[in-house]
PDB file of C-alpha atoms in Angstrom:
ATOM      1  CA  MET N  85      24.005   7.325  13.910  1.00  0.00           C
ATOM      2  CA  SER N  86      26.951   6.684  16.277  1.00  0.00           C
ATOM      3  CA  LYS N  87      23.614   6.333  19.342  1.00  0.00           C
ATOM      4  CA  VAL N  88      19.543   5.318  18.608  1.00  0.00           C
ATOM      5  CA  ARG N  89      18.725   8.482  21.052  1.00  0.00           C
ATOM      6  CA  LEU N  90      15.106   7.407  22.573  1.00  0.00           C
ATOM      7  CA  GLY N  91      12.748   9.177  23.890  1.00  0.00           C
ATOM      8  CA  LEU N  92      10.287   7.613  26.479  1.00  0.00           C
ATOM      9  CA  ILE N  93       6.619   8.387  27.064  1.00  0.00           C
ATOM     10  CA  GLY N  94       5.417   7.296  29.907  1.00  0.00           C
ATOM     11  CA  SER N  95       7.736   5.896  32.966  1.00  0.00           C
ATOM     12  CA  GLY N  96       5.567   3.311  34.709  1.00  0.00           C
ATOM     13  CA  GLY N  97       6.326   0.039  35.681  1.00  0.00           C
ATOM     14  CA  MET N  98       6.366  -1.406  32.437  1.00  0.00           C
ATOM     15  CA  ALA N  99       8.386   1.769  31.040  1.00  0.00           C
ATOM     16  CA  ARG N 100      11.193   1.074  34.229  1.00  0.00           C
ATOM     17  CA  HIS N 101      11.350  -2.634  32.653  1.00  0.00           C
ATOM     18  CA  HIS N 102      12.358  -1.036  29.039  1.00  0.00           C
ATOM     19  CA  ILE N 103      14.549   1.747  30.453  1.00  0.00           C
ATOM     20  CA  ASN N 104      16.556  -1.252  32.405  1.00  0.00           C
ATOM     21  CA  ILE N 105      17.514  -3.126  29.454  1.00  0.00           C
ATOM     22  CA  LEU N 106      17.959  -0.498  27.321  1.00  0.00           C
ATOM     23  CA  GLN N 107      20.847   0.864  29.336  1.00  0.00           C
ATOM     24  CA  GLY N 108      22.064  -2.950  28.943  1.00  0.00           C
ATOM     25  CA  ILE N 109      22.127  -1.806  25.138  1.00  0.00           C
ATOM     26  CA  SER N 110      25.306   0.281  24.770  1.00  0.00           C
ATOM     27  CA  GLU N 111      24.441   1.588  20.691  1.00  0.00           C
ATOM     28  CA  ALA N 112      21.344   3.597  22.626  1.00  0.00           C
ATOM     29  CA  GLU N 113      20.677   5.984  24.910  1.00  0.00           C
ATOM     30  CA  LEU N 114      17.832   7.269  26.567  1.00  0.00           C
ATOM     31  CA  VAL N 115      17.430  11.043  26.382  1.00  0.00           C
ATOM     32  CA  ALA N 116      14.218  12.207  27.394  1.00  0.00           C
ATOM     33  CA  ILE N 117      11.307  11.600  29.263  1.00  0.00           C
ATOM     34  CA  THR N 118       7.625  12.542  29.540  1.00  0.00           C
ATOM     35  CA  GLU N 119       6.063  11.447  32.458  1.00  0.00           C
ATOM     36  CA  PRO N 120       3.133  14.158  34.257  1.00  0.00           C
ATOM     37  CA  ASN N 121       3.108  11.789  36.999  1.00  0.00           C
ATOM     38  CA  PRO N 122       5.665  13.820  40.338  1.00  0.00           C
ATOM     39  CA  ASP N 123       4.796   9.974  41.907  1.00  0.00           C
ATOM     40  CA  GLN N 124       6.124   8.053  39.233  1.00  0.00           C
ATOM     41  CA  ARG N 125       9.240  10.545  38.252  1.00  0.00           C
ATOM     42  CA  LYS N 126      10.430   9.916  42.218  1.00  0.00           C
ATOM     43  CA  ALA N 127      10.079   5.979  41.283  1.00  0.00           C
ATOM     44  CA  THR N 128      12.033   6.335  38.389  1.00  0.00           C
ATOM     45  CA  LEU N 129      14.831   8.177  39.278  1.00  0.00           C
ATOM     46  CA  GLU N 130      14.962   5.849  42.599  1.00  0.00           C
ATOM     47  CA  ARG N 131      15.137   2.617  40.388  1.00  0.00           C
ATOM     48  CA  PHE N 132      17.963   4.724  37.836  1.00  0.00           C
ATOM     49  CA  PRO N 133      19.798   7.595  39.275  1.00  0.00           C
ATOM     50  CA  ASN N 134      21.781   7.577  36.594  1.00  0.00           C
ATOM     51  CA  LEU N 135      19.175   9.560  34.832  1.00  0.00           C
ATOM     52  CA  GLN N 136      18.751  12.377  37.452  1.00  0.00           C
ATOM     53  CA  SER N 137      19.710  14.289  33.791  1.00  0.00           C
ATOM     54  CA  VAL N 138      17.573  13.232  31.827  1.00  0.00           C
ATOM     55  CA  PRO N 139      15.170  16.173  30.955  1.00  0.00           C
ATOM     56  CA  PHE N 140      11.320  14.911  32.146  1.00  0.00           C
ATOM     57  CA  PHE N 141       8.607  16.686  30.236  1.00  0.00           C
ATOM     58  CA  ASP N 142       4.648  17.028  31.358  1.00  0.00           C
ATOM     59  CA  ASP N 143       3.487  16.366  27.234  1.00  0.00           C
ATOM     60  CA  HIS N 144       5.002  13.576  24.608  1.00  0.00           C
ATOM     61  CA  ARG N 145       4.871  17.282  22.171  1.00  0.00           C
ATOM     62  CA  GLU N 146       6.698  19.117  24.255  1.00  0.00           C
ATOM     63  CA  MET N 147       9.482  16.613  24.245  1.00  0.00           C
ATOM     64  CA  LEU N 148       8.975  16.116  20.161  1.00  0.00           C
ATOM     65  CA  ASP N 149       9.505  19.412  20.101  1.00  0.00           C
ATOM     66  CA  LYS N 150      12.251  19.878  22.281  1.00  0.00           C
ATOM     67  CA  ALA N 151      14.322  17.341  22.440  1.00  0.00           C
ATOM     68  CA  GLU N 152      16.925  15.549  19.993  1.00  0.00           C
ATOM     69  CA  LEU N 153      15.064  12.399  18.939  1.00  0.00           C
ATOM     70  CA  ASP N 154      15.889   9.291  16.768  1.00  0.00           C
ATOM     71  CA  GLY N 155      12.868   7.276  18.057  1.00  0.00           C
ATOM     72  CA  VAL N 156       9.850   7.262  20.591  1.00  0.00           C
ATOM     73  CA  ILE N 157       8.765   4.306  22.839  1.00  0.00           C
ATOM     74  CA  ILE N 158       4.947   4.382  24.276  1.00  0.00           C
ATOM     75  CA  VAL N 159       4.342   3.252  27.089  1.00  0.00           C
ATOM     76  CA  SER N 160       1.223   5.310  28.739  1.00  0.00           C
ATOM     77  CA  PRO N 161      -2.911   4.404  28.684  1.00  0.00           C
ATOM     78  CA  HIS N 162      -3.827   2.649  25.682  1.00  0.00           C
ATOM     79  CA  THR N 163      -6.003   5.285  24.542  1.00  0.00           C
ATOM     80  CA  LEU N 164      -3.800   8.074  24.204  1.00  0.00           C
ATOM     81  CA  HIS N 165      -0.991   5.687  21.691  1.00  0.00           C
ATOM     82  CA  TYR N 166      -2.645   6.327  19.076  1.00  0.00           C
ATOM     83  CA  GLN N 167      -1.956  10.479  18.860  1.00  0.00           C
ATOM     84  CA  GLN N 168       0.976  10.058  20.610  1.00  0.00           C
ATOM     85  CA  ALA N 169       2.827   7.625  17.142  1.00  0.00           C
ATOM     86  CA  MET N 170       0.434   9.437  14.568  1.00  0.00           C
ATOM     87  CA  ASP N 171       2.401  12.957  16.470  1.00  0.00           C
ATOM     88  CA  SER N 172       6.130  10.742  16.932  1.00  0.00           C
ATOM     89  CA  LEU N 173       5.404  10.011  13.370  1.00  0.00           C
ATOM     90  CA  ASP N 174       4.708  13.042  11.952  1.00  0.00           C
ATOM     91  CA  LYS N 175       8.303  14.482  13.483  1.00  0.00           C
ATOM     92  CA  GLY N 176      10.150  11.613  11.405  1.00  0.00           C
ATOM     93  CA  LEU N 177      11.149   9.514  14.394  1.00  0.00           C
ATOM     94  CA  HIS N 178      11.066   5.623  15.018  1.00  0.00           C
ATOM     95  CA  VAL N 179       7.777   4.387  17.534  1.00  0.00           C
ATOM     96  CA  MET N 180       7.756   1.558  20.333  1.00  0.00           C
ATOM     97  CA  ILE N 181       4.886   0.556  21.461  1.00  0.00           C
ATOM     98  CA  GLU N 182       3.649  -1.714  24.110  1.00  0.00           C
ATOM     99  CA  LYS N 183       0.721  -4.270  23.933  1.00  0.00           C
ATOM    100  CA  PRO N 184      -2.775  -2.766  22.529  1.00  0.00           C
ATOM    101  CA  MET N 185      -1.258  -0.661  20.080  1.00  0.00           C
ATOM    102  CA  VAL N 186      -4.406   1.125  19.363  1.00  0.00           C
ATOM    103  CA  CYS N 187      -8.209   0.504  21.155  1.00  0.00           C
ATOM    104  CA  THR N 188     -10.142   0.239  17.339  1.00  0.00           C
ATOM    105  CA  LEU N 189      -9.727  -0.948  14.205  1.00  0.00           C
ATOM    106  CA  GLU N 190      -9.887   3.004  12.084  1.00  0.00           C
ATOM    107  CA  HIS N 191      -6.686   3.611  14.167  1.00  0.00           C
ATOM    108  CA  ALA N 192      -5.002   0.933  13.530  1.00  0.00           C
ATOM    109  CA  ARG N 193      -5.792   0.973  10.308  1.00  0.00           C
ATOM    110  CA  ALA N 194      -4.718   4.548   9.867  1.00  0.00           C
ATOM    111  CA  LEU N 195      -1.494   3.900  11.704  1.00  0.00           C
ATOM    112  CA  VAL N 196      -0.501   0.964   9.819  1.00  0.00           C
ATOM    113  CA  ARG N 197      -0.655   3.248   7.107  1.00  0.00           C
ATOM    114  CA  LYS N 198       1.108   5.828   8.462  1.00  0.00           C
ATOM    115  CA  PHE N 199       3.699   3.381   9.082  1.00  0.00           C
ATOM    116  CA  ARG N 200       3.819   1.944   5.245  1.00  0.00           C
ATOM    117  CA  GLU N 201       4.065   6.191   4.060  1.00  0.00           C
ATOM    118  CA  THR N 202       6.664   6.946   6.485  1.00  0.00           C
ATOM    119  CA  GLY N 203       9.040   3.862   5.795  1.00  0.00           C
ATOM    120  CA  LYS N 204       9.246   4.595   9.767  1.00  0.00           C
ATOM    121  CA  VAL N 205      10.341   1.446  11.826  1.00  0.00           C
ATOM    122  CA  GLY N 206       7.604   0.573  14.324  1.00  0.00           C
ATOM    123  CA  LEU N 207       7.194  -2.332  16.791  1.00  0.00           C
ATOM    124  CA  VAL N 208       4.629  -3.484  19.000  1.00  0.00           C
ATOM    125  CA  ALA N 209       6.176  -5.054  22.394  1.00  0.00           C
ATOM    126  CA  TYR N 210       4.458  -8.581  22.025  1.00  0.00           C
ATOM    127  CA  GLN N 211       7.147  -9.556  23.427  1.00  0.00           C
ATOM    128  CA  ARG N 212       6.229 -13.975  22.893  1.00  0.00           C
ATOM    129  CA  HIS N 213       7.252 -13.148  19.585  1.00  0.00           C
ATOM    130  CA  TYR N 214      11.068 -12.728  21.152  1.00  0.00           C
ATOM    131  CA  ILE N 215      10.930 -15.668  24.230  1.00  0.00           C
ATOM    132  CA  PRO N 216      12.290 -18.895  22.699  1.00  0.00           C
ATOM    133  CA  VAL N 217       8.931 -21.498  24.065  1.00  0.00           C
ATOM    134  CA  TYR N 218       6.930 -19.086  21.857  1.00  0.00           C
ATOM    135  CA  ARG N 219       9.095 -19.048  18.814  1.00  0.00           C
ATOM    136  CA  TYR N 220      10.380 -22.762  19.269  1.00  0.00           C
ATOM    137  CA  VAL N 221       6.402 -23.355  18.397  1.00  0.00           C
ATOM    138  CA  TYR N 222       5.637 -20.613  15.767  1.00  0.00           C
ATOM    139  CA  GLU N 223       8.627 -22.135  13.954  1.00  0.00           C
ATOM    140  CA  GLY N 224       7.836 -25.452  14.310  1.00  0.00           C
ATOM    141  CA  ILE N 225       4.378 -24.953  13.750  1.00  0.00           C
ATOM    142  CA  ARG N 226       6.205 -23.362   9.705  1.00  0.00           C
ATOM    143  CA  ARG N 227       8.328 -26.782   9.883  1.00  0.00           C
ATOM    144  CA  GLY N 228       5.226 -29.073  10.173  1.00  0.00           C
ATOM    145  CA  GLU N 229       6.461 -30.305  12.890  1.00  0.00           C
ATOM    146  CA  ILE N 230       3.104 -31.267  14.594  1.00  0.00           C
ATOM    147  CA  GLY N 231       1.359 -31.786  10.836  1.00  0.00           C
ATOM    148  CA  GLU N 232      -1.377 -30.208  10.028  1.00  0.00           C
ATOM    149  CA  VAL N 233      -2.919 -27.255  12.606  1.00  0.00           C
ATOM    150  CA  HIS N 234      -6.349 -28.528  14.427  1.00  0.00           C
ATOM    151  CA  PHE N 235      -6.988 -26.561  16.988  1.00  0.00           C
ATOM    152  CA  VAL N 236      -5.379 -24.124  19.135  1.00  0.00           C
ATOM    153  CA  GLN N 237      -6.845 -23.174  23.228  1.00  0.00           C
ATOM    154  CA  ALA N 238      -5.192 -20.463  25.654  1.00  0.00           C
ATOM    155  CA  ILE N 239      -6.428 -19.593  29.295  1.00  0.00           C
ATOM    156  CA  ASN N 240      -4.830 -16.778  31.281  1.00  0.00           C
ATOM    157  CA  LEU N 241      -6.117 -16.580  35.190  1.00  0.00           C
ATOM    158  CA  GLN N 242      -5.294 -13.327  37.222  1.00  0.00           C
ATOM    159  CA  ASN N 243      -6.480 -11.843  40.249  1.00  0.00           C
ATOM    160  CA  TRP N 244      -6.952  -7.962  37.254  1.00  0.00           C
ATOM    161  CA  MET N 245     -10.673  -7.049  38.040  1.00  0.00           C
ATOM    162  CA  ARG N 246      -9.021  -6.779  41.828  1.00  0.00           C
ATOM    163  CA  ALA N 247      -5.208  -5.710  40.727  1.00  0.00           C
ATOM    164  CA  THR N 248      -7.249  -2.710  38.727  1.00  0.00           C
ATOM    165  CA  ALA N 249      -9.249  -0.911  41.170  1.00  0.00           C
ATOM    166  CA  ASN N 250      -8.835   2.093  41.193  1.00  0.00           C
ATOM    167  CA  THR N 251      -6.461   2.437  38.514  1.00  0.00           C
ATOM    168  CA  TRP N 252      -7.203   3.860  35.079  1.00  0.00           C
ATOM    169  CA  ARG N 253      -6.825  -0.036  33.623  1.00  0.00           C
ATOM    170  CA  GLN N 254     -10.143   0.111  34.322  1.00  0.00           C
ATOM    171  CA  ASP N 255     -11.551   3.521  33.558  1.00  0.00           C
ATOM    172  CA  PRO N 256     -12.079   2.632  29.748  1.00  0.00           C
ATOM    173  CA  ALA N 257     -11.515   6.132  28.562  1.00  0.00           C
ATOM    174  CA  LEU N 258      -7.863   5.070  29.451  1.00  0.00           C
ATOM    175  CA  SER N 259      -8.161   1.577  28.956  1.00  0.00           C
ATOM    176  CA  GLY N 260     -10.152   1.248  26.084  1.00  0.00           C
ATOM    177  CA  GLY N 261     -11.537  -1.789  27.574  1.00  0.00           C
ATOM    178  CA  GLY N 262     -10.951  -4.425  30.433  1.00  0.00           C
ATOM    179  CA  GLN N 263      -9.136  -7.390  30.866  1.00  0.00           C
ATOM    180  CA  ILE N 264      -8.495  -9.281  26.840  1.00  0.00           C
ATOM    181  CA  ASN N 265      -7.369  -5.205  26.103  1.00  0.00           C
ATOM    182  CA  ASP N 266      -4.583  -5.262  28.459  1.00  0.00           C
ATOM    183  CA  THR N 267      -3.388  -9.061  29.541  1.00  0.00           C
ATOM    184  CA  GLY N 268      -5.075 -11.057  27.344  1.00  0.00           C
ATOM    185  CA  SER N 269      -4.457  -9.207  24.076  1.00  0.00           C
ATOM    186  CA  HIS N 270      -0.887 -11.129  25.113  1.00  0.00           C
ATOM    187  CA  LEU N 271      -2.586 -14.460  24.081  1.00  0.00           C
ATOM    188  CA  VAL N 272      -4.458 -12.563  21.676  1.00  0.00           C
ATOM    189  CA  ASP N 273      -1.260 -11.590  19.299  1.00  0.00           C
ATOM    190  CA  PHE N 274      -0.294 -15.413  19.854  1.00  0.00           C
ATOM    191  CA  LEU N 275      -3.146 -17.222  18.392  1.00  0.00           C
ATOM    192  CA  MET N 276      -3.339 -14.511  15.307  1.00  0.00           C
ATOM    193  CA  TRP N 277       0.437 -15.351  15.010  1.00  0.00           C
ATOM    194  CA  ILE N 278       0.550 -18.323  15.124  1.00  0.00           C
ATOM    195  CA  ILE N 279      -1.540 -19.936  12.316  1.00  0.00           C
ATOM    196  CA  ASP N 280      -0.849 -18.973   8.733  1.00  0.00           C
ATOM    197  CA  ALA N 281      -4.240 -17.910   8.185  1.00  0.00           C
ATOM    198  CA  PRO N 282      -6.827 -15.087   9.807  1.00  0.00           C
ATOM    199  CA  ALA N 283      -9.310 -15.749  12.305  1.00  0.00           C
ATOM    200  CA  THR N 284     -12.965 -15.260  10.359  1.00  0.00           C
ATOM    201  CA  LYS N 285     -15.442 -14.786  12.997  1.00  0.00           C
ATOM    202  CA  VAL N 286     -15.246 -15.328  17.445  1.00  0.00           C
ATOM    203  CA  SER N 287     -18.353 -15.544  18.854  1.00  0.00           C
ATOM    204  CA  ALA N 288     -17.716 -14.543  22.852  1.00  0.00           C
ATOM    205  CA  TYR N 289     -19.381 -14.391  25.988  1.00  0.00           C
ATOM    206  CA  MET N 290     -18.202 -11.634  28.835  1.00  0.00           C
ATOM    207  CA  GLN N 291     -18.535 -11.046  32.479  1.00  0.00           C
ATOM    208  CA  TYR N 292     -18.165  -7.321  33.650  1.00  0.00           C
ATOM    209  CA  PHE N 293     -19.594  -7.634  37.397  1.00  0.00           C
ATOM    210  CA  ASP N 294     -19.961  -4.132  38.688  1.00  0.00           C
ATOM    211  CA  ARG N 295     -17.446  -2.644  36.634  1.00  0.00           C
ATOM    212  CA  LYS N 296     -17.156  -0.469  33.663  1.00  0.00           C
ATOM    213  CA  VAL N 297     -14.683  -2.656  31.711  1.00  0.00           C
ATOM    214  CA  ASP N 298     -15.140  -6.327  30.796  1.00  0.00           C
ATOM    215  CA  ILE N 299     -13.217  -8.879  33.363  1.00  0.00           C
ATOM    216  CA  ASN N 300     -14.201 -12.279  32.292  1.00  0.00           C
ATOM    217  CA  SER N 301     -14.343 -13.738  28.377  1.00  0.00           C
ATOM    218  CA  ALA N 302     -14.672 -16.554  27.100  1.00  0.00           C
ATOM    219  CA  LEU N 303     -14.547 -17.178  22.848  1.00  0.00           C
ATOM    220  CA  ALA N 304     -14.362 -19.571  20.627  1.00  0.00           C
ATOM    221  CA  PHE N 305     -12.447 -18.242  17.053  1.00  0.00           C
ATOM    222  CA  GLU N 306     -13.111 -20.468  13.873  1.00  0.00           C
ATOM    223  CA  TYR N 307      -9.524 -19.406  10.797  1.00  0.00           C
ATOM    224  CA  ALA N 308      -9.958 -18.983   7.591  1.00  0.00           C
ATOM    225  CA  ASN N 309      -8.225 -22.365   7.013  1.00  0.00           C
ATOM    226  CA  GLY N 310     -10.567 -24.478   9.409  1.00  0.00           C
ATOM    227  CA  THR N 311      -8.568 -24.674  12.834  1.00  0.00           C
ATOM    228  CA  VAL N 312     -10.287 -23.503  16.023  1.00  0.00           C
ATOM    229  CA  GLY N 313     -10.130 -22.747  19.019  1.00  0.00           C
ATOM    230  CA  ASN N 314     -11.162 -20.896  22.086  1.00  0.00           C
ATOM    231  CA  LEU N 315      -9.768 -18.146  24.269  1.00  0.00           C
ATOM    232  CA  SER N 316     -10.444 -17.647  28.363  1.00  0.00           C
ATOM    233  CA  ILE N 317      -9.383 -14.549  29.745  1.00  0.00           C
ATOM    234  CA  ILE N 318     -10.320 -15.028  33.343  1.00  0.00           C
ATOM    235  CA  GLY N 319      -9.722 -11.866  35.887  1.00  0.00           C
ATOM    236  CA  SER N 320     -11.754 -12.167  38.048  1.00  0.00           C
ATOM    237  CA  THR N 321      -9.836 -14.961  40.186  1.00  0.00           C
ATOM    238  CA  THR N 322      -7.855 -15.204  43.708  1.00  0.00           C
ATOM    239  CA  VAL N 323      -5.530 -17.111  41.823  1.00  0.00           C
ATOM    240  CA  GLY N 324      -2.484 -14.696  40.983  1.00  0.00           C
ATOM    241  CA  TRP N 325      -1.121 -15.613  37.711  1.00  0.00           C
ATOM    242  CA  HIS N 326      -2.117 -19.027  36.051  1.00  0.00           C
ATOM    243  CA  GLU N 327      -1.576 -19.585  32.048  1.00  0.00           C
ATOM    244  CA  GLU N 328      -2.103 -23.057  29.597  1.00  0.00           C
ATOM    245  CA  ILE N 329      -1.920 -23.034  26.183  1.00  0.00           C
ATOM    246  CA  THR N 330      -2.596 -25.453  23.833  1.00  0.00           C
ATOM    247  CA  VAL N 331      -2.201 -26.605  20.209  1.00  0.00           C
ATOM    248  CA  VAL N 332      -2.775 -29.920  18.478  1.00  0.00           C
ATOM    249  CA  GLY N 333      -1.988 -31.013  15.125  1.00  0.00           C
ATOM    250  CA  SER N 334      -2.347 -34.035  13.286  1.00  0.00           C
ATOM    251  CA  GLU N 335       0.759 -35.260  14.345  1.00  0.00           C
ATOM    252  CA  GLY N 336       2.015 -34.030  17.285  1.00  0.00           C
ATOM    253  CA  THR N 337       0.483 -31.125  20.295  1.00  0.00           C
ATOM    254  CA  TYR N 338       2.357 -28.336  22.144  1.00  0.00           C
ATOM    255  CA  LEU N 339       1.188 -28.191  26.210  1.00  0.00           C
ATOM    256  CA  ILE N 340       2.869 -25.189  27.342  1.00  0.00           C
ATOM    257  CA  ARG N 341       2.117 -24.239  30.970  1.00  0.00           C
ATOM    258  CA  HIS N 342       3.879 -21.096  32.660  1.00  0.00           C
ATOM    259  CA  ASP N 343       6.089 -20.875  30.081  1.00  0.00           C
ATOM    260  CA  GLN N 344       7.548 -24.291  30.115  1.00  0.00           C
ATOM    261  CA  LEU N 345       7.029 -26.510  26.299  1.00  0.00           C
ATOM    262  CA  GLU N 346       6.138 -29.882  26.503  1.00  0.00           C
ATOM    263  CA  ILE N 347       5.471 -32.323  22.837  1.00  0.00           C
ATOM    264  CA  CYS N 348       3.910 -34.944  22.567  1.00  0.00           C
ATOM    265  CA  ASP N 349       4.691 -36.673  19.304  1.00  0.00           C
ATOM    266  CA  ALA N 350       3.236 -38.773  16.958  1.00  0.00           C
ATOM    267  CA  HIS N 351       3.417 -42.222  18.583  1.00  0.00           C
ATOM    268  CA  GLY N 352       2.066 -40.516  22.225  1.00  0.00           C
ATOM    269  CA  ASN N 353       4.929 -40.175  23.599  1.00  0.00           C
ATOM    270  CA  ARG N 354       5.895 -36.848  25.863  1.00  0.00           C
ATOM    271  CA  TYR N 355       9.325 -35.127  26.082  1.00  0.00           C
ATOM    272  CA  LYS N 356      10.673 -31.739  26.914  1.00  0.00           C
ATOM    273  CA  GLN N 357      12.100 -29.515  24.519  1.00  0.00           C
ATOM    274  CA  GLU N 358      15.123 -28.080  25.316  1.00  0.00           C
ATOM    275  CA  ASN N 359      16.316 -27.482  22.367  1.00  0.00           C
ATOM    276  CA  LEU N 360      14.915 -24.415  21.935  1.00  0.00           C
ATOM    277  CA  PRO N 361      16.077 -20.423  19.118  1.00  0.00           C
ATOM    278  CA  PRO N 362      17.603 -17.525  21.270  1.00  0.00           C
ATOM    279  CA  GLY N 363      15.637 -15.207  23.468  1.00  0.00           C
ATOM    280  CA  SER N 364      15.490 -11.866  22.900  1.00  0.00           C
ATOM    281  CA  GLN N 365      13.701  -8.722  23.704  1.00  0.00           C
ATOM    282  CA  PRO N 366      11.333  -6.409  22.116  1.00  0.00           C
ATOM    283  CA  ILE N 367      13.523  -2.874  22.780  1.00  0.00           C
ATOM    284  CA  ILE N 368      17.370  -4.936  20.975  1.00  0.00           C
ATOM    285  CA  ASN N 369      14.951  -5.864  18.367  1.00  0.00           C
ATOM    286  CA  PHE N 370      13.855  -1.813  18.040  1.00  0.00           C
ATOM    287  CA  VAL N 371      17.525  -0.413  18.200  1.00  0.00           C
ATOM    288  CA  ASN N 372      18.735  -3.792  15.813  1.00  0.00           C
ATOM    289  CA  ALA N 373      16.080  -2.506  13.578  1.00  0.00           C
ATOM    290  CA  ILE N 374      16.771   1.168  13.279  1.00  0.00           C
ATOM    291  CA  LEU N 375      20.668   0.547  12.652  1.00  0.00           C
ATOM    292  CA  GLY N 376      19.283  -1.586   9.925  1.00  0.00           C
ATOM    293  CA  ARG N 377      20.653  -4.621  11.524  1.00  0.00           C
ATOM    294  CA  GLU N 378      17.649  -6.711  12.112  1.00  0.00           C
ATOM    295  CA  GLU N 379      14.110  -7.312  10.425  1.00  0.00           C
ATOM    296  CA  VAL N 380      10.546  -6.359  13.076  1.00  0.00           C
ATOM    297  CA  GLN N 381       9.446  -9.369  15.042  1.00  0.00           C
ATOM    298  CA  SER N 382       6.459  -8.276  15.949  1.00  0.00           C
ATOM    299  CA  LYS N 383       5.186  -6.134  14.041  1.00  0.00           C
ATOM    300  CA  PRO N 384       2.508  -2.932  12.988  1.00  0.00           C
ATOM    301  CA  GLU N 385       0.411  -5.760  11.076  1.00  0.00           C
ATOM    302  CA  ASP N 386      -0.175  -7.776  14.271  1.00  0.00           C
ATOM    303  CA  GLY N 387      -1.527  -5.272  16.260  1.00  0.00           C
ATOM    304  CA  LEU N 388      -3.791  -4.789  13.540  1.00  0.00           C
ATOM    305  CA  ARG N 389      -5.034  -8.157  13.418  1.00  0.00           C
ATOM    306  CA  VAL N 390      -5.266  -7.668  17.323  1.00  0.00           C
ATOM    307  CA  ILE N 391      -7.690  -5.191  17.860  1.00  0.00           C
ATOM    308  CA  ALA N 392      -9.725  -6.795  14.349  1.00  0.00           C
ATOM    309  CA  PHE N 393     -10.364  -9.913  16.922  1.00  0.00           C
ATOM    310  CA  THR N 394     -10.958  -8.108  19.604  1.00  0.00           C
ATOM    311  CA  GLU N 395     -13.286  -5.028  18.125  1.00  0.00           C
ATOM    312  CA  ALA N 396     -15.150  -8.788  16.750  1.00  0.00           C
ATOM    313  CA  ALA N 397     -15.178 -10.051  20.305  1.00  0.00           C
ATOM    314  CA  TRP N 398     -16.751  -6.952  22.275  1.00  0.00           C
ATOM    315  CA  GLN N 399     -18.691  -7.075  19.376  1.00  0.00           C
ATOM    316  CA  SER N 400     -20.593 -10.359  19.774  1.00  0.00           C
ATOM    317  CA  ALA N 401     -21.042 -10.180  23.495  1.00  0.00           C
ATOM    318  CA  ALA N 402     -22.552  -6.978  23.023  1.00  0.00           C
ATOM    319  CA  GLN N 403     -24.839  -8.953  21.173  1.00  0.00           C
ATOM    320  CA  GLY N 404     -25.340 -12.092  23.614  1.00  0.00           C
ATOM    321  CA  GLY N 405     -22.428 -14.256  22.263  1.00  0.00           C
ATOM    322  CA  VAL N 406     -23.717 -14.082  18.253  1.00  0.00           C
ATOM    323  CA  PRO N 407     -20.935 -15.171  16.305  1.00  0.00           C
ATOM    324  CA  VAL N 408     -19.026 -11.467  14.197  1.00  0.00           C
ATOM    325  CA  PRO N 409     -16.669 -11.842  11.259  1.00  0.00           C
ATOM    326  CA  ILE N 410     -13.421 -10.804  11.546  1.00  0.00           C
ATOM    327  CA  ALA N 411     -12.291  -7.391   9.641  1.00  0.00           C
ATOM    328  CA  GLN N 412      -9.660  -9.050   7.307  1.00  0.00           C
ATOM    329  CA  VAL N 413      -6.615  -6.658   7.067  1.00  0.00           C
ATOM    330  CA  ASP N 414      -4.250  -6.025   4.700  1.00  0.00           C
ATOM    331  CA  VAL N 415      -0.751  -7.389   6.087  1.00  0.00           C
TER     332      VAL N 415
END
């Protein structure tokens, strides 16, 4: 193919981020957009006036029927991802999906099977797989830089409850869950990705306040290799954004604060790591994977692991924090 022809399902804020990156990829072209909301259509065209000639559709199935496409990028409310992805695969298209991939373990298993059956490129937009600091930690663990990993920890503070009030993100019919399924999904993915062993059980406590979805989550969990961890996703804070990640090994520790990496070595010395691997973007990887140039770096199997963990956490919280086994998935 001379150019990868892509259709976009959803054109909100994150979709516009992907459009911005896509416009710098000479081998790809956005040829159709599904967006039923006239305000979002207007905002997209105001930011990208060069898309005036690109057809908009109210329904993704109409776009799939009428547009000549090689792949789609799904950036819609979470519970819509599954059917939109399945419909796109039925049309023989490659599929990139914003996080979370889907909202139930059943749907995740079915979608991974579908990707394997069709052989089409599938990518979940977990961007930490492409950010140099996070790739360094993933690769450093595998080359033994900090020895045997004993403990992982992550916390995210965000003014999520107030910022997303009266939006689809707090409507479980569209969001599939609360803050742990939204911003928290990125941290769940990172913690499942970096450890070369599956998480096996989780204990969770959640606060809903007066909302229909989880706002705050405090979790403790264990991996099959004995590594333990905790994760806090806090959406009731007035802090706009704050995040910390810690990875403790027998020979060193990784400290990530606001995307900045500090390493504490075996002798207790702390230093900044400047020699980082190259970075990329999910959509660049998606296009290159379609063209056969790269392997997918954030796979549907990663999305499967995330929802297996998240679903167990919801079950634990509903039972007052009792440990719940995490479904073991074929990845």
